[in-house]
mmCIF file of C-alpha atoms and ligand atoms in Angstrom:
data_model
loop_
_atom_site.group_PDB
_atom_site.id
_atom_site.type_symbol
_atom_site.label_atom_id
_atom_site.label_comp_id
_atom_site.label_asym_id
_atom_site.label_seq_id
_atom_site.Cartn_x
_atom_site.Cartn_y
_atom_site.Cartn_z
ATOM 1 C CA MET W 30 -0.708 10.607 -5.145
ATOM 2 C CA GLU W 31 -3.782 12.941 -6.930
ATOM 3 C CA ASP W 32 -7.141 12.846 -4.970
ATOM 4 C CA MET W 33 -9.146 10.423 -7.650
ATOM 5 C CA GLU W 34 -6.536 7.771 -7.262
ATOM 6 C CA ARG W 35 -6.112 7.579 -3.464
ATOM 7 C CA LEU W 36 -10.263 7.776 -3.018
ATOM 8 C CA GLN W 37 -10.117 5.004 -5.583
ATOM 9 C CA ALA W 38 -7.501 3.402 -3.839
ATOM 10 C CA MET W 39 -9.271 3.832 -0.500
ATOM 11 C CA LEU W 40 -12.757 2.370 -2.202
ATOM 12 C CA GLY W 41 -10.624 -0.259 -3.411
ATOM 13 C CA SER W 42 -9.616 -1.682 -0.274
ATOM 14 C CA ALA W 43 -12.106 -1.145 1.654
ATOM 15 C CA LYS W 44 -14.261 -4.969 3.453
ATOM 16 C CA ARG W 45 -17.529 -2.580 4.594
ATOM 17 C CA ILE W 46 -17.930 0.939 3.425
ATOM 18 C CA VAL W 47 -21.161 3.059 4.269
ATOM 19 C CA ALA W 48 -22.479 6.082 2.889
ATOM 20 C CA PHE W 49 -23.623 9.336 3.806
ATOM 21 C CA THR W 50 -25.667 11.560 1.934
ATOM 22 C CA GLY W 51 -27.171 14.679 2.477
ATOM 23 C CA ALA W 52 -28.990 17.137 -0.253
ATOM 24 C CA GLY W 53 -25.573 17.795 -2.191
ATOM 25 C CA ILE W 54 -26.214 14.694 -3.893
ATOM 26 C CA SER W 55 -30.016 15.166 -5.131
ATOM 27 C CA THR W 56 -28.846 18.969 -6.181
ATOM 28 C CA GLU W 57 -28.216 17.622 -9.777
ATOM 29 C CA SER W 58 -31.183 15.681 -9.806
ATOM 30 C CA GLY W 59 -33.031 19.255 -9.634
ATOM 31 C CA ILE W 60 -33.846 19.654 -5.936
ATOM 32 C CA PRO W 61 -32.330 22.377 -4.099
ATOM 33 C CA ASP W 62 -30.536 22.107 -1.115
ATOM 34 C CA PHE W 63 -31.297 23.602 2.129
ATOM 35 C CA ARG W 64 -28.392 25.867 2.763
ATOM 36 C CA SER W 65 -26.778 26.458 -0.936
ATOM 37 C CA PRO W 66 -27.998 30.149 -2.701
ATOM 38 C CA GLY W 67 -31.336 29.294 -3.749
ATOM 39 C CA GLY W 68 -31.530 26.833 -1.405
ATOM 40 C CA ILE W 69 -34.968 25.758 0.451
ATOM 41 C CA TRP W 70 -33.960 27.789 3.570
ATOM 42 C CA THR W 71 -33.706 31.166 0.818
ATOM 43 C CA LYS W 72 -37.555 31.205 0.606
ATOM 44 C CA TYR W 73 -39.521 29.115 3.582
ATOM 45 C CA LYS W 74 -38.308 29.584 7.299
ATOM 46 C CA PRO W 75 -38.901 26.082 8.864
ATOM 47 C CA ILE W 76 -42.717 24.569 10.382
ATOM 48 C CA TYR W 77 -41.209 23.031 13.842
ATOM 49 C CA PHE W 78 -43.268 19.967 15.331
ATOM 50 C CA ASP W 79 -45.186 21.378 17.913
ATOM 51 C CA ASP W 80 -46.514 24.362 15.740
ATOM 52 C CA PHE W 81 -47.961 21.304 13.406
ATOM 53 C CA MET W 82 -49.245 19.906 15.871
ATOM 54 C CA SER W 83 -51.037 22.619 17.645
ATOM 55 C CA SER W 84 -51.949 25.228 14.826
ATOM 56 C CA GLU W 85 -54.381 23.941 11.979
ATOM 57 C CA GLU W 86 -53.028 26.902 10.447
ATOM 58 C CA MET W 87 -49.175 25.544 10.440
ATOM 59 C CA ARG W 88 -50.795 22.436 8.679
ATOM 60 C CA ARG W 89 -52.512 24.078 6.023
ATOM 61 C CA GLU W 90 -49.270 26.310 5.691
ATOM 62 C CA SER W 91 -47.404 23.082 5.929
ATOM 63 C CA TRP W 92 -49.523 21.172 3.225
ATOM 64 C CA ARG W 93 -49.689 24.394 0.764
ATOM 65 C CA ARG W 94 -45.524 24.334 0.697
ATOM 66 C CA LYS W 95 -45.976 21.002 0.514
ATOM 67 C CA PHE W 96 -47.357 20.822 -3.223
ATOM 68 C CA ALA W 97 -46.275 23.614 -4.036
ATOM 69 C CA THR W 98 -43.042 22.460 -3.922
ATOM 70 C CA ASP W 99 -43.855 18.780 -4.871
ATOM 71 C CA GLU W 100 -43.304 18.887 -9.093
ATOM 72 C CA THR W 101 -39.686 19.549 -8.612
ATOM 73 C CA MET W 102 -39.710 16.269 -6.500
ATOM 74 C CA LEU W 103 -42.168 14.425 -8.211
ATOM 75 C CA LYS W 104 -39.745 15.329 -11.499
ATOM 76 C CA ALA W 105 -36.558 14.419 -10.432
ATOM 77 C CA GLU W 106 -34.752 10.849 -11.496
ATOM 78 C CA PRO W 107 -31.935 10.013 -10.221
ATOM 79 C CA ASN W 108 -27.915 10.877 -10.804
ATOM 80 C CA ALA W 109 -24.427 10.076 -11.740
ATOM 81 C CA GLY W 110 -23.922 10.026 -7.651
ATOM 82 C CA HIS W 111 -26.684 8.491 -6.867
ATOM 83 C CA ARG W 112 -25.799 5.168 -9.307
ATOM 84 C CA ALA W 113 -22.241 5.359 -8.035
ATOM 85 C CA LEU W 114 -23.391 4.557 -4.380
ATOM 86 C CA ALA W 115 -25.557 1.704 -6.051
ATOM 87 C CA LYS W 116 -23.154 0.037 -8.343
ATOM 88 C CA LEU W 117 -21.421 0.035 -4.760
ATOM 89 C CA VAL W 118 -24.359 -1.729 -2.844
ATOM 90 C CA GLU W 119 -25.019 -4.457 -5.858
ATOM 91 C CA GLN W 120 -20.749 -5.444 -5.809
ATOM 92 C CA GLY W 121 -21.307 -5.455 -2.040
ATOM 93 C CA ARG W 122 -18.623 -3.020 -0.525
ATOM 94 C CA MET W 123 -21.341 -0.982 0.711
ATOM 95 C CA SER W 124 -23.282 -2.138 3.077
ATOM 96 C CA THR W 125 -25.768 0.625 3.359
ATOM 97 C CA ILE W 126 -26.373 4.245 2.303
ATOM 98 C CA ILE W 127 -27.476 6.227 5.639
ATOM 99 C CA THR W 128 -29.560 9.524 4.566
ATOM 100 C CA GLN W 129 -30.791 12.839 5.432
ATOM 101 C CA ASN W 130 -32.667 12.944 2.169
ATOM 102 C CA ILE W 131 -36.386 12.517 2.385
ATOM 103 C CA ASP W 132 -36.736 12.010 -1.333
ATOM 104 C CA GLY W 133 -36.613 8.888 -2.187
ATOM 105 C CA LEU W 134 -33.584 8.957 -4.715
ATOM 106 C CA HIS W 135 -31.393 6.720 -3.395
ATOM 107 C CA GLN W 136 -33.684 3.987 -3.883
ATOM 108 C CA ARG W 137 -35.301 4.792 -7.353
ATOM 109 C CA SER W 138 -31.626 4.146 -7.916
ATOM 110 C CA GLY W 139 -31.992 0.801 -7.940
ATOM 111 C CA VAL W 140 -30.662 0.769 -3.606
ATOM 112 C CA PRO W 141 -32.661 -2.380 -1.801
ATOM 113 C CA ASP W 142 -34.945 -0.446 0.254
ATOM 114 C CA ALA W 143 -32.852 -2.373 3.040
ATOM 115 C CA LYS W 144 -29.808 -0.815 2.458
ATOM 116 C CA VAL W 145 -31.308 2.503 2.518
ATOM 117 C CA ILE W 146 -31.869 4.128 6.631
ATOM 118 C CA GLU W 147 -33.449 6.936 5.924
ATOM 119 C CA LEU W 148 -32.787 9.137 8.813
ATOM 120 C CA HIS W 149 -35.196 12.225 8.418
ATOM 121 C CA GLY W 150 -38.100 10.576 6.639
ATOM 122 C CA ASN W 151 -39.486 9.920 3.873
ATOM 123 C CA THR W 152 -41.744 12.991 1.797
ATOM 124 C CA THR W 153 -43.558 10.725 -1.123
ATOM 125 C CA TYR W 154 -46.212 9.505 1.059
ATOM 126 C CA ALA W 155 -47.940 10.576 4.644
ATOM 127 C CA THR W 156 -48.587 8.959 7.665
ATOM 128 C CA CYS W 157 -51.015 8.806 10.651
ATOM 129 C CA LEU W 158 -49.148 9.975 13.468
ATOM 130 C CA ASP W 159 -51.373 8.377 16.434
ATOM 131 C CA CYS W 160 -51.451 5.315 14.230
ATOM 132 C CA GLY W 161 -48.578 4.811 12.102
ATOM 133 C CA HIS W 162 -50.716 4.260 8.849
ATOM 134 C CA ARG W 163 -50.132 4.769 5.518
ATOM 135 C CA HIS W 164 -51.532 7.467 3.700
ATOM 136 C CA GLU W 165 -50.746 8.198 -0.557
ATOM 137 C CA LEU W 166 -49.942 11.688 -1.830
ATOM 138 C CA ASP W 167 -52.336 12.371 -4.279
ATOM 139 C CA PRO W 168 -55.335 11.672 -2.970
ATOM 140 C CA ILE W 169 -54.694 14.114 0.497
ATOM 141 C CA ARG W 170 -53.520 16.558 -2.649
ATOM 142 C CA ARG W 171 -56.932 16.183 -4.671
ATOM 143 C CA SER W 172 -58.858 16.477 -1.266
ATOM 144 C CA PHE W 173 -56.613 19.708 0.196
ATOM 145 C CA LEU W 174 -56.215 21.459 -3.357
ATOM 146 C CA GLU W 175 -59.801 20.892 -4.609
ATOM 147 C CA GLY W 176 -61.556 21.079 -1.015
ATOM 148 C CA GLY W 177 -59.507 22.878 1.234
ATOM 149 C CA LYS W 178 -59.045 19.965 3.424
ATOM 150 C CA LEU W 179 -56.529 19.327 6.126
ATOM 151 C CA PRO W 180 -56.193 15.130 6.388
ATOM 152 C CA PHE W 181 -56.829 12.761 8.639
ATOM 153 C CA CYS W 182 -56.249 9.030 8.877
ATOM 154 C CA VAL W 183 -58.706 6.664 7.796
ATOM 155 C CA LYS W 184 -58.128 4.095 10.083
ATOM 156 C CA CYS W 185 -58.289 6.049 13.577
ATOM 157 C CA GLU W 186 -59.191 9.903 12.614
ATOM 158 C CA GLY W 187 -55.646 11.037 14.045
ATOM 159 C CA ILE W 188 -53.070 13.636 12.351
ATOM 160 C CA VAL W 189 -52.011 12.947 8.820
ATOM 161 C CA LYS W 190 -48.162 14.595 8.230
ATOM 162 C CA THR W 191 -45.298 13.978 5.483
ATOM 163 C CA ALA W 192 -43.417 10.740 6.317
ATOM 164 C CA THR W 193 -40.727 13.202 7.120
ATOM 165 C CA ILE W 194 -39.285 14.220 10.484
ATOM 166 C CA SER W 195 -39.594 17.946 11.509
ATOM 167 C CA PHE W 196 -37.253 20.434 13.280
ATOM 168 C CA GLY W 197 -38.455 19.680 16.690
ATOM 169 C CA GLN W 198 -39.956 15.856 16.153
ATOM 170 C CA ALA W 199 -37.883 12.617 18.111
ATOM 171 C CA MET W 200 -35.928 11.103 15.288
ATOM 172 C CA PRO W 201 -36.711 7.505 14.120
ATOM 173 C CA GLU W 202 -35.695 5.287 17.016
ATOM 174 C CA ILE W 203 -35.035 2.139 14.501
ATOM 175 C CA PRO W 204 -33.206 3.894 11.398
ATOM 176 C CA MET W 205 -31.419 5.668 14.507
ATOM 177 C CA ALA W 206 -29.976 2.623 15.981
ATOM 178 C CA ARG W 207 -29.535 1.215 12.587
ATOM 179 C CA ALA W 208 -27.466 3.637 11.571
ATOM 180 C CA GLN W 209 -25.390 3.623 14.186
ATOM 181 C CA ASP W 210 -24.051 0.216 13.988
ATOM 182 C CA GLU W 211 -23.351 0.382 10.442
ATOM 183 C CA THR W 212 -21.148 3.394 11.605
ATOM 184 C CA LEU W 213 -19.517 1.099 13.683
ATOM 185 C CA CYS W 214 -18.978 -1.589 12.004
ATOM 186 C CA CYS W 215 -17.271 0.192 8.679
ATOM 187 C CA ASP W 216 -13.545 0.704 7.887
ATOM 188 C CA LEU W 217 -14.650 3.244 4.959
ATOM 189 C CA PHE W 218 -17.118 6.322 5.823
ATOM 190 C CA ILE W 219 -17.835 8.558 2.735
ATOM 191 C CA VAL W 220 -19.528 11.894 3.648
ATOM 192 C CA LEU W 221 -21.694 13.452 0.581
ATOM 193 C CA GLY W 222 -23.833 16.706 -0.413
ATOM 194 C CA SER W 223 -23.920 17.387 3.619
ATOM 195 C CA SER W 224 -22.865 20.742 5.509
ATOM 196 C CA LEU W 225 -22.711 18.040 8.641
ATOM 197 C CA VAL W 226 -24.685 20.819 11.058
ATOM 198 C CA VAL W 227 -27.585 18.838 11.649
ATOM 199 C CA TYR W 228 -27.007 16.897 14.639
ATOM 200 C CA PRO W 229 -28.117 14.469 16.024
ATOM 201 C CA ALA W 230 -27.537 13.057 11.932
ATOM 202 C CA ALA W 231 -24.371 15.241 11.297
ATOM 203 C CA GLY W 232 -22.464 12.859 14.733
ATOM 204 C CA PHE W 233 -22.234 10.020 12.289
ATOM 205 C CA PRO W 234 -18.605 10.778 10.480
ATOM 206 C CA GLY W 235 -17.197 11.638 14.190
ATOM 207 C CA LEU W 236 -18.676 8.270 15.306
ATOM 208 C CA ALA W 237 -17.532 6.312 12.789
ATOM 209 C CA LYS W 238 -13.605 7.735 13.032
ATOM 210 C CA ARG W 239 -13.431 7.491 16.799
ATOM 211 C CA LYS W 240 -14.190 3.702 16.024
ATOM 212 C CA GLY W 241 -11.102 3.860 13.538
ATOM 213 C CA ALA W 242 -12.989 3.797 9.960
ATOM 214 C CA GLU W 243 -11.471 5.700 7.520
ATOM 215 C CA LEU W 244 -13.471 9.471 6.817
ATOM 216 C CA VAL W 245 -14.082 10.600 3.348
ATOM 217 C CA ILE W 246 -15.982 14.357 3.028
ATOM 218 C CA ILE W 247 -16.975 15.044 -0.694
ATOM 219 C CA ASN W 248 -18.649 17.901 -0.972
ATOM 220 C CA ARG W 249 -18.949 21.138 -3.548
ATOM 221 C CA ASP W 250 -18.097 23.904 0.203
ATOM 222 C CA PRO W 251 -16.527 22.800 3.186
ATOM 223 C CA THR W 252 -17.925 21.247 5.398
ATOM 224 C CA ASP W 253 -17.921 22.037 9.371
ATOM 225 C CA GLN W 254 -16.018 18.285 10.111
ATOM 226 C CA ASP W 255 -12.957 18.818 6.965
ATOM 227 C CA ASP W 256 -10.481 19.109 10.009
ATOM 228 C CA THR W 257 -11.219 15.356 11.311
ATOM 229 C CA ALA W 258 -11.576 13.829 7.701
ATOM 230 C CA ASP W 259 -8.658 11.596 6.831
ATOM 231 C CA MET W 260 -9.504 13.132 2.698
ATOM 232 C CA VAL W 261 -11.774 16.261 1.546
ATOM 233 C CA ILE W 262 -13.214 16.438 -2.012
ATOM 234 C CA HIS W 263 -14.460 19.859 -2.798
ATOM 235 C CA GLY W 264 -16.555 19.343 -5.896
ATOM 236 C CA GLU W 265 -18.924 18.285 -7.689
ATOM 237 C CA ILE W 266 -21.174 14.693 -6.555
ATOM 238 C CA GLY W 267 -21.571 13.088 -9.583
ATOM 239 C CA ALA W 268 -18.951 14.348 -11.443
ATOM 240 C CA ILE W 269 -16.377 12.152 -8.990
ATOM 241 C CA MET W 270 -18.352 9.482 -7.937
ATOM 242 C CA SER W 271 -19.177 8.625 -11.677
ATOM 243 C CA ARG W 272 -15.200 8.637 -12.123
ATOM 244 C CA ALA W 273 -13.814 6.631 -8.911
ATOM 245 C CA VAL W 274 -16.499 3.873 -9.718
ATOM 246 C CA GLY W 275 -16.933 4.093 -13.687
ATOM 247 C CA VAL W 276 -20.112 4.212 -14.356
ATOM 248 C CA ASN W 277 -21.774 7.334 -16.014
HETATM 249 P P1 LIG G 1 -27.767 21.241 3.175
HETATM 250 O O1 LIG G 1 -28.256 21.947 2.290
HETATM 251 O O2 LIG G 1 -27.405 21.688 4.631
HETATM 252 O O3 LIG G 1 -26.155 21.034 2.675
HETATM 253 C C1 LIG G 1 -25.647 20.345 1.500
HETATM 254 C C2 LIG G 1 -24.751 20.452 1.256
HETATM 255 O O4 LIG G 1 -24.373 20.403 0.018
HETATM 256 C C3 LIG G 1 -24.005 22.015 1.075
HETATM 257 O O5 LIG G 1 -22.847 22.307 1.528
HETATM 258 C C4 LIG G 1 -23.412 22.346 -0.129
HETATM 259 O O6 LIG G 1 -22.455 22.751 -0.393
HETATM 260 C C5 LIG G 1 -23.093 20.507 -1.328
HETATM 261 N N1 LIG G 1 -23.765 20.418 -1.932
HETATM 262 C C6 LIG G 1 -25.044 21.050 -3.449
HETATM 263 N N2 LIG G 1 -25.159 20.394 -4.386
HETATM 264 C C7 LIG G 1 -23.345 19.826 -4.135
HETATM 265 C C8 LIG G 1 -22.706 18.845 -5.149
HETATM 266 N N3 LIG G 1 -23.592 18.677 -6.681
HETATM 267 N N4 LIG G 1 -21.632 18.104 -4.839
HETATM 268 C C9 LIG G 1 -21.432 18.519 -4.107
HETATM 269 N N5 LIG G 1 -21.482 19.623 -3.095
HETATM 270 C C10 LIG G 1 -23.392 19.927 -3.180
HETATM 271 O O7 LIG G 1 -27.759 19.602 3.257
HETATM 272 P P2 LIG G 1 -27.945 18.527 4.672
HETATM 273 O O8 LIG G 1 -26.073 17.924 5.155
HETATM 274 O O9 LIG G 1 -28.892 17.334 3.809
HETATM 275 O O10 LIG G 1 -29.112 18.917 5.596
HETATM 276 C C11 LIG G 1 -30.494 19.866 5.921
HETATM 277 C C12 LIG G 1 -31.315 18.740 5.672
HETATM 278 O O11 LIG G 1 -32.391 19.373 4.584
HETATM 279 C C13 LIG G 1 -31.677 16.996 5.668
HETATM 280 O O12 LIG G 1 -32.264 16.975 6.828
HETATM 281 C C14 LIG G 1 -32.744 17.294 4.823
HETATM 282 O O13 LIG G 1 -33.522 16.121 5.536
HETATM 283 C C15 LIG G 1 -33.030 17.990 4.375
HETATM 284 N N6 LIG G 1 -33.589 18.001 2.861
HETATM 285 C C16 LIG G 1 -33.282 17.016 1.987
HETATM 286 C C17 LIG G 1 -33.315 17.219 0.390
HETATM 287 C C18 LIG G 1 -33.700 15.943 -0.392
HETATM 288 O O14 LIG G 1 -34.182 14.820 0.082
HETATM 289 N N7 LIG G 1 -32.838 16.280 -1.893
HETATM 290 C C19 LIG G 1 -33.290 18.773 0.279
HETATM 291 C C20 LIG G 1 -33.379 19.572 0.975
HETATM 292 C C21 LIG G 1 -33.239 19.540 1.944
HETATM 293 ZN ZN1 LIG G 2 -54.334 6.781 12.633
#
């Protein structure tokens, strides 16, 4: 059977689908991924959480990068890949989208917040690392770019950071637990646009498989886990998913 027909048949017969998305689902929205040529890592070395906490200069560098790349993130709109998943959620066939992305585009494509599990947080706002209070980016941007000031919490004066998980930072407990529950309950697990090398997130496809779910990987390039999947489709996510689900 041709790949597309097989994918449609799998989507059609599954009782409970979970999607697992990585940076690759957002490249068609203009946000570069990490590991492709021209990706973020060809420009920047990651800043580890401990360095962010212990060094004011690292915090400055981190906010400098944030605001230098923010325009791309703010301009980005959901693409056909996001819309196809939103439709599956709306139809009640996809129980959740577990994402490594921090761009908020699944929610912007109409998926309710409760159906998106963010494993690596969200870069469209900031939080206090001490009390968790949410801070919007606009005032932080203004006082950083115009006055050179680093943000501190308005409530407790703690250090404020974008609401993302850095390398070396603990994974968020509740999203991790929810992602595990969802992975264990699904009968079809679809990975879209992740190179599957960043752990612990990259452990979920293997968990789904061990529990008996079918595993599909859709990615432009080969991934580290292609050999464990029931089906691998190498291609562009937007084109594949809009055809599979029938959206534009
Ligand atoms: P990654 O960069 O390691 O892998 C992306 C994969 O997607 C690559 O294998 C690439 O070949 C593939 N790809 C890119 N565009 C594609 C397309 N249009 N169709 C099909 N495949 C495509 O990304 P990752 O696995 O998500 O891990 C990187 C980490 O970077 C994540 O933890 C995430 O938090 C963070 N990140 C997020 C964003 C975002 O929010 N949009 C962007 C960059 C990095
Ligand atoms: Zn605080």
